[in-house]
CSV table of C-alpha atoms in Angstrom, one decimal:
chain,number,residue,atom,x,y,z
G,1,VAL,CA,211.9,123.9,97.5
G,2,GLU,CA,209.3,123.5,94.8
G,3,VAL,CA,209.4,125.2,91.4
G,4,MET,CA,206.3,126.2,89.4
G,5,GLN,CA,206.6,125.4,85.7
G,6,GLU,CA,205.7,127.8,83.0
G,7,ASP,CA,206.8,125.9,79.9
G,8,GLU,CA,204.2,124.7,77.4
G,9,GLY,CA,202.7,121.4,78.6
G,10,TYR,CA,203.8,121.8,82.2
G,11,GLU,CA,202.0,125.1,83.1
G,12,GLY,CA,201.1,125.3,86.8
G,13,ALA,CA,202.9,122.1,87.8
G,14,TRP,CA,205.2,122.0,90.9
G,15,PHE,CA,208.4,120.0,90.9
G,16,VAL,CA,210.8,119.4,93.8
G,17,ALA,CA,214.2,121.1,93.2
G,18,GLU,CA,217.4,121.9,95.1
G,19,VAL,CA,218.8,125.4,95.2
G,20,LEU,CA,222.3,125.6,93.8
G,21,GLU,CA,222.9,129.4,93.6
G,22,LEU,CA,221.1,132.6,94.5
G,23,GLN,CA,221.1,135.5,92.1
G,24,LYS,CA,219.4,138.9,92.2
G,25,GLU,CA,216.0,138.0,90.8
G,26,ALA,CA,216.7,134.4,89.9
G,27,VAL,CA,217.9,131.1,91.4
G,28,ARG,CA,219.9,128.3,89.9
G,29,VAL,CA,218.2,125.0,90.7
G,30,MET,CA,218.6,121.3,90.1
G,31,TYR,CA,215.7,118.8,89.6
G,32,PRO,CA,216.4,115.4,91.2
G,33,ALA,CA,213.6,113.7,89.2
G,34,PHE,CA,215.0,114.7,85.7
G,35,ALA,CA,218.2,113.8,83.9
G,36,ALA,CA,220.1,116.5,82.1
G,37,GLU,CA,220.2,114.2,79.0
G,38,GLU,CA,218.7,110.8,78.2
G,39,GLY,CA,220.8,108.1,79.7
G,40,SER,CA,222.9,110.6,81.7
G,41,ASP,CA,223.4,110.4,85.5
G,42,ALA,CA,223.7,114.2,85.7
G,43,LYS,CA,220.5,116.0,86.8
G,44,LEU,CA,218.7,118.7,85.0
G,45,GLU,CA,219.6,122.3,86.1
G,46,ASP,CA,217.8,125.5,85.3
G,47,THR,CA,217.7,129.2,86.2
G,48,VAL,CA,214.2,130.3,87.4
G,49,GLN,CA,212.7,133.6,88.7
G,50,LEU,CA,212.2,134.0,92.4
G,51,ARG,CA,208.5,134.2,92.0
G,52,ARG,CA,208.4,130.6,90.8
G,53,LEU,CA,209.9,129.2,94.1
G,54,ARG,CA,208.1,128.2,97.3
G,55,PRO,CA,209.0,126.1,100.3
G,56,MET,CA,207.8,122.5,100.5
G,57,PRO,CA,204.1,122.5,101.4
G,58,PRO,CA,202.9,120.9,104.7
G,59,PRO,CA,201.4,117.4,104.3
G,60,PRO,CA,197.6,117.2,104.0
G,61,ALA,CA,195.4,116.2,106.9
G,62,PRO,CA,194.6,112.4,106.9
G,63,ALA,CA,190.9,113.0,106.1
G,64,PHE,CA,191.6,115.6,103.4
G,65,SER,CA,190.6,113.5,100.3
G,66,GLY,CA,187.4,112.3,102.0
G,67,SER,CA,186.2,115.9,102.7
G,68,LEU,CA,186.5,117.0,99.0
G,69,SER,CA,183.4,118.0,97.0
G,70,ALA,CA,183.0,118.3,93.3
G,71,GLY,CA,184.6,121.5,91.9
G,72,ALA,CA,187.2,121.7,94.7
G,73,PRO,CA,190.7,122.8,93.5
G,74,LEU,CA,193.5,120.4,94.4
G,75,GLU,CA,197.0,119.2,93.3
G,76,MET,CA,197.5,115.7,92.0
G,77,LEU,CA,200.7,113.7,91.9
G,78,PHE,CA,201.6,112.8,88.3
G,79,GLU,CA,204.9,112.1,86.6
G,80,ASP,CA,206.9,113.2,89.7
G,81,GLY,CA,205.2,116.6,89.9
G,82,TRP,CA,202.1,118.1,91.5
G,83,TRP,CA,199.6,119.4,88.9
G,84,GLN,CA,196.7,121.8,89.6
G,85,ALA,CA,193.4,120.1,89.0
G,86,VAL,CA,189.7,120.1,90.0
G,87,LEU,CA,187.7,117.2,91.5
G,88,THR,CA,184.9,116.2,89.2
G,89,ALA,CA,183.6,113.0,90.9
G,90,SER,CA,184.3,110.2,93.4
G,91,GLU,CA,184.0,106.6,92.3
G,92,THR,CA,184.4,103.1,93.7
G,93,ALA,CA,186.6,100.8,91.6
G,94,GLU,CA,185.8,97.1,91.0
G,95,ASP,CA,188.1,96.1,93.8
G,96,GLY,CA,186.1,98.3,96.2
G,97,LYS,CA,188.8,101.0,96.5
G,98,ALA,CA,187.9,104.7,96.3
G,99,VAL,CA,188.9,106.5,93.1
G,100,LEU,CA,189.0,110.3,92.5
G,101,VAL,CA,188.2,111.6,89.0
G,102,VAL,CA,190.0,114.9,88.5
G,103,GLN,CA,190.5,117.3,85.5
G,104,THR,CA,193.7,119.3,85.1
G,105,VAL,CA,193.3,123.1,85.1
G,106,TYR,CA,195.6,124.0,82.2
G,107,HIS,CA,195.2,121.0,80.0
G,108,ASN,CA,191.6,119.7,80.6
G,109,GLN,CA,192.9,116.2,80.9
G,110,THR,CA,190.9,113.7,83.0
G,111,HIS,CA,192.7,111.4,85.4
G,112,ARG,CA,191.5,108.6,87.8
G,113,ILE,CA,193.7,108.5,90.8
G,114,ALA,CA,193.9,107.2,94.4
G,115,PRO,CA,192.9,109.5,97.3
G,116,GLY,CA,196.5,109.3,98.5
G,117,GLU,CA,197.8,111.1,95.4
G,118,VAL,CA,196.1,114.4,96.0
G,119,ARG,CA,196.8,117.3,98.3
G,120,PRO,CA,195.3,120.7,99.0
G,121,CYS,CA,196.0,123.5,96.5
G,122,LEU,CA,198.0,125.8,98.7
G,123,LEU,CA,199.3,129.4,98.1
G,124,TRP,CA,202.4,130.6,99.9
G,125,HIS,CA,202.3,134.2,101.0
G,126,TRP,CA,205.9,135.2,101.2
G,127,ARG,CA,205.2,138.6,102.8
G,128,CYS,CA,203.8,137.0,106.0
G,129,ASP,CA,205.5,133.6,105.5
G,130,ARG,CA,202.4,131.5,105.7
G,131,TRP,CA,200.3,129.1,103.7
G,132,GLU,CA,196.7,129.7,102.6
G,133,ARG,CA,194.4,127.2,100.9
G,134,ALA,CA,193.0,128.1,97.5
G,135,TRP,CA,189.3,127.4,97.6
G,136,THR,CA,188.5,128.6,94.1
G,137,LEU,CA,190.3,128.7,90.7
G,138,GLY,CA,190.0,132.5,90.9
G,139,ALA,CA,192.3,132.5,93.9
G,140,LEU,CA,195.0,130.8,91.9
G,141,ASP,CA,194.8,133.5,89.2
G,142,THR,CA,194.8,136.3,91.7
G,143,HIS,CA,197.8,134.8,93.5
G,144,TYR,CA,199.8,134.4,90.3
G,145,ALA,CA,199.0,138.0,89.3
G,146,MET,CA,200.2,139.1,92.7
G,147,LEU,CA,203.5,137.2,92.2
G,148,LEU,CA,204.0,138.9,88.8
G,149,ASP,CA,203.3,142.3,90.3
G,150,ASP,CA,205.7,141.7,93.2
G,151,GLU,CA,208.4,140.8,90.7
G,152,ASP,CA,207.8,143.9,88.7
G,153,ARG,CA,207.9,146.1,91.8
G,154,ARG,CA,211.1,144.5,93.1
G,155,VAL,CA,212.8,145.1,89.8
G,156,HIS,CA,211.5,148.6,89.2
G,157,GLY,CA,211.1,149.7,92.9
G,158,MET,CA,208.2,151.3,94.7
G,159,ASP,CA,207.7,154.1,97.1
G,160,VAL,CA,206.8,153.6,100.8
G,161,ARG,CA,203.1,154.6,100.2
G,162,GLU,CA,202.7,152.0,97.4
G,163,LYS,CA,204.3,149.4,99.6
G,164,LYS,CA,202.0,150.1,102.5
G,165,ALA,CA,199.0,150.1,100.3
G,166,LEU,CA,200.1,146.8,98.8
G,167,GLU,CA,200.6,145.2,102.2
G,168,LEU,CA,197.2,146.4,103.3
G,169,GLN,CA,195.6,144.9,100.2
G,170,ALA,CA,197.4,141.7,100.8
G,171,ARG,CA,196.2,141.5,104.4
G,172,ARG,CA,192.6,142.2,103.4
G,173,ALA,CA,192.7,139.6,100.7
G,174,ALA,CA,194.2,137.1,103.1
G,175,LYS,CA,191.5,137.8,105.7
G,176,GLN,CA,188.8,137.4,103.1
G,177,GLU,CA,190.3,134.1,101.9
G,178,GLU,CA,190.5,132.9,105.5
G,179,VAL,CA,186.8,133.7,106.1
G,180,GLU,CA,185.9,131.9,102.9
G,181,GLY,CA,188.2,129.0,103.8
G,182,LYS,CA,186.5,128.5,107.1
G,183,ARG,CA,183.1,128.6,105.5
G,184,ARG,CA,184.1,126.0,102.8
G,185,LEU,CA,185.7,123.9,105.5
G,186,LYS,CA,182.5,123.8,107.5
G,187,GLU,CA,180.6,122.8,104.3
G,188,GLU,CA,183.1,120.0,103.6
G,189,GLU,CA,182.9,118.7,107.2
G,190,LYS,CA,179.1,118.7,106.9
G,191,GLU,CA,179.3,116.9,103.6
G,192,ALA,CA,181.7,114.3,105.1
G,193,ARG,CA,179.3,113.7,108.0
G,194,ARG,CA,176.5,113.3,105.5
G,195,ARG,CA,178.4,110.8,103.5
G,196,ALA,CA,179.4,108.9,106.6
G,197,LYS,CA,175.8,108.7,107.7
G,198,GLU,CA,174.7,107.5,104.3
G,199,ALA,CA,177.4,104.8,104.3
G,200,GLU,CA,176.3,103.7,107.8
G,201,GLU,CA,172.7,103.5,106.8
G,202,ARG,CA,173.6,101.6,103.6
G,203,ALA,CA,175.7,99.1,105.7
G,204,ARG,CA,172.7,98.6,108.0
G,205,ARG,CA,170.3,98.2,105.1
G,206,GLU,CA,172.6,95.7,103.4
G,207,ALA,CA,173.0,93.8,106.7
G,208,ARG,CA,169.2,93.6,107.1
G,209,GLU,CA,168.8,92.4,103.5
G,210,ALA,CA,171.5,89.8,104.1
G,211,ALA,CA,169.7,88.6,107.3
G,212,GLU,CA,166.4,88.5,105.5
G,213,GLU,CA,167.9,86.5,102.6
G,214,GLU,CA,169.4,84.1,105.1
G,215,ARG,CA,166.0,83.6,106.8
G,216,LYS,CA,164.4,83.0,103.5
G,217,ARG,CA,167.0,80.5,102.5
G,218,LYS,CA,166.5,78.7,105.8
G,219,ARG,CA,162.7,78.6,105.3
G,220,ASP,CA,163.1,77.2,101.8
G,221,ASP,CA,165.5,74.6,103.2
G,222,ASP,CA,163.0,73.6,106.0
G,223,ALA,CA,160.2,73.4,103.5
G,224,ALA,CA,162.3,71.2,101.2
G,225,ASP,CA,163.1,68.9,104.2
G,226,ARG,CA,159.4,68.6,105.1
G,227,GLN,CA,158.5,67.8,101.5
G,228,ARG,CA,161.2,65.1,101.3
G,229,GLN,CA,160.2,63.6,104.7
G,230,LYS,CA,156.5,63.5,103.5
G,231,ALA,CA,157.5,61.8,100.3
G,232,GLU,CA,159.6,59.2,102.1
G,233,ALA,CA,156.7,58.5,104.5
């Protein structure tokens, strides 16, 4: 599973954990990436609320990072965890490799990372056991508020009418998010095609410039040869 962190400095980050024990509204977990104490082989254990757990998310599509546009929510890999962030820009490093510039949601820190170190910002809907992509930061806040409300209702109970109303609200929200997701996906695909076309046109332009430069160099060499032959004659 993955566990969402709520401690100061780690807010919103997801870390892989193993479930050790199930309790009523909590779970005992162990974090393989962290030692219980410095220099110890024992791994860190903790008791966390159920709302902070989710299954391992599915892997991103191969072309995911190339379809992102500025402002898109995502999760970036940093210090063994996945941190919520927003894409601010795409750059090309000196070695020609692509670099994504992202800003973390909770700490406003800027990171420059490789495209392979990001994944979609996904929300797990436990009621219907399915994943939904978060297209906006507002969706993250709404989902977290829903998890808190669910926890409160499980602890204090709810009547049948409230439960049905909550399920209906969840279905409507999921449908709205699905429609918005499809719209954003089409926009991202359109943007990806535009970038690919620009890259293709740029490559052709650079090829033409290189060919023209080669022809110019050849003309200069031919002129120099004629000058030299004339001087020798």
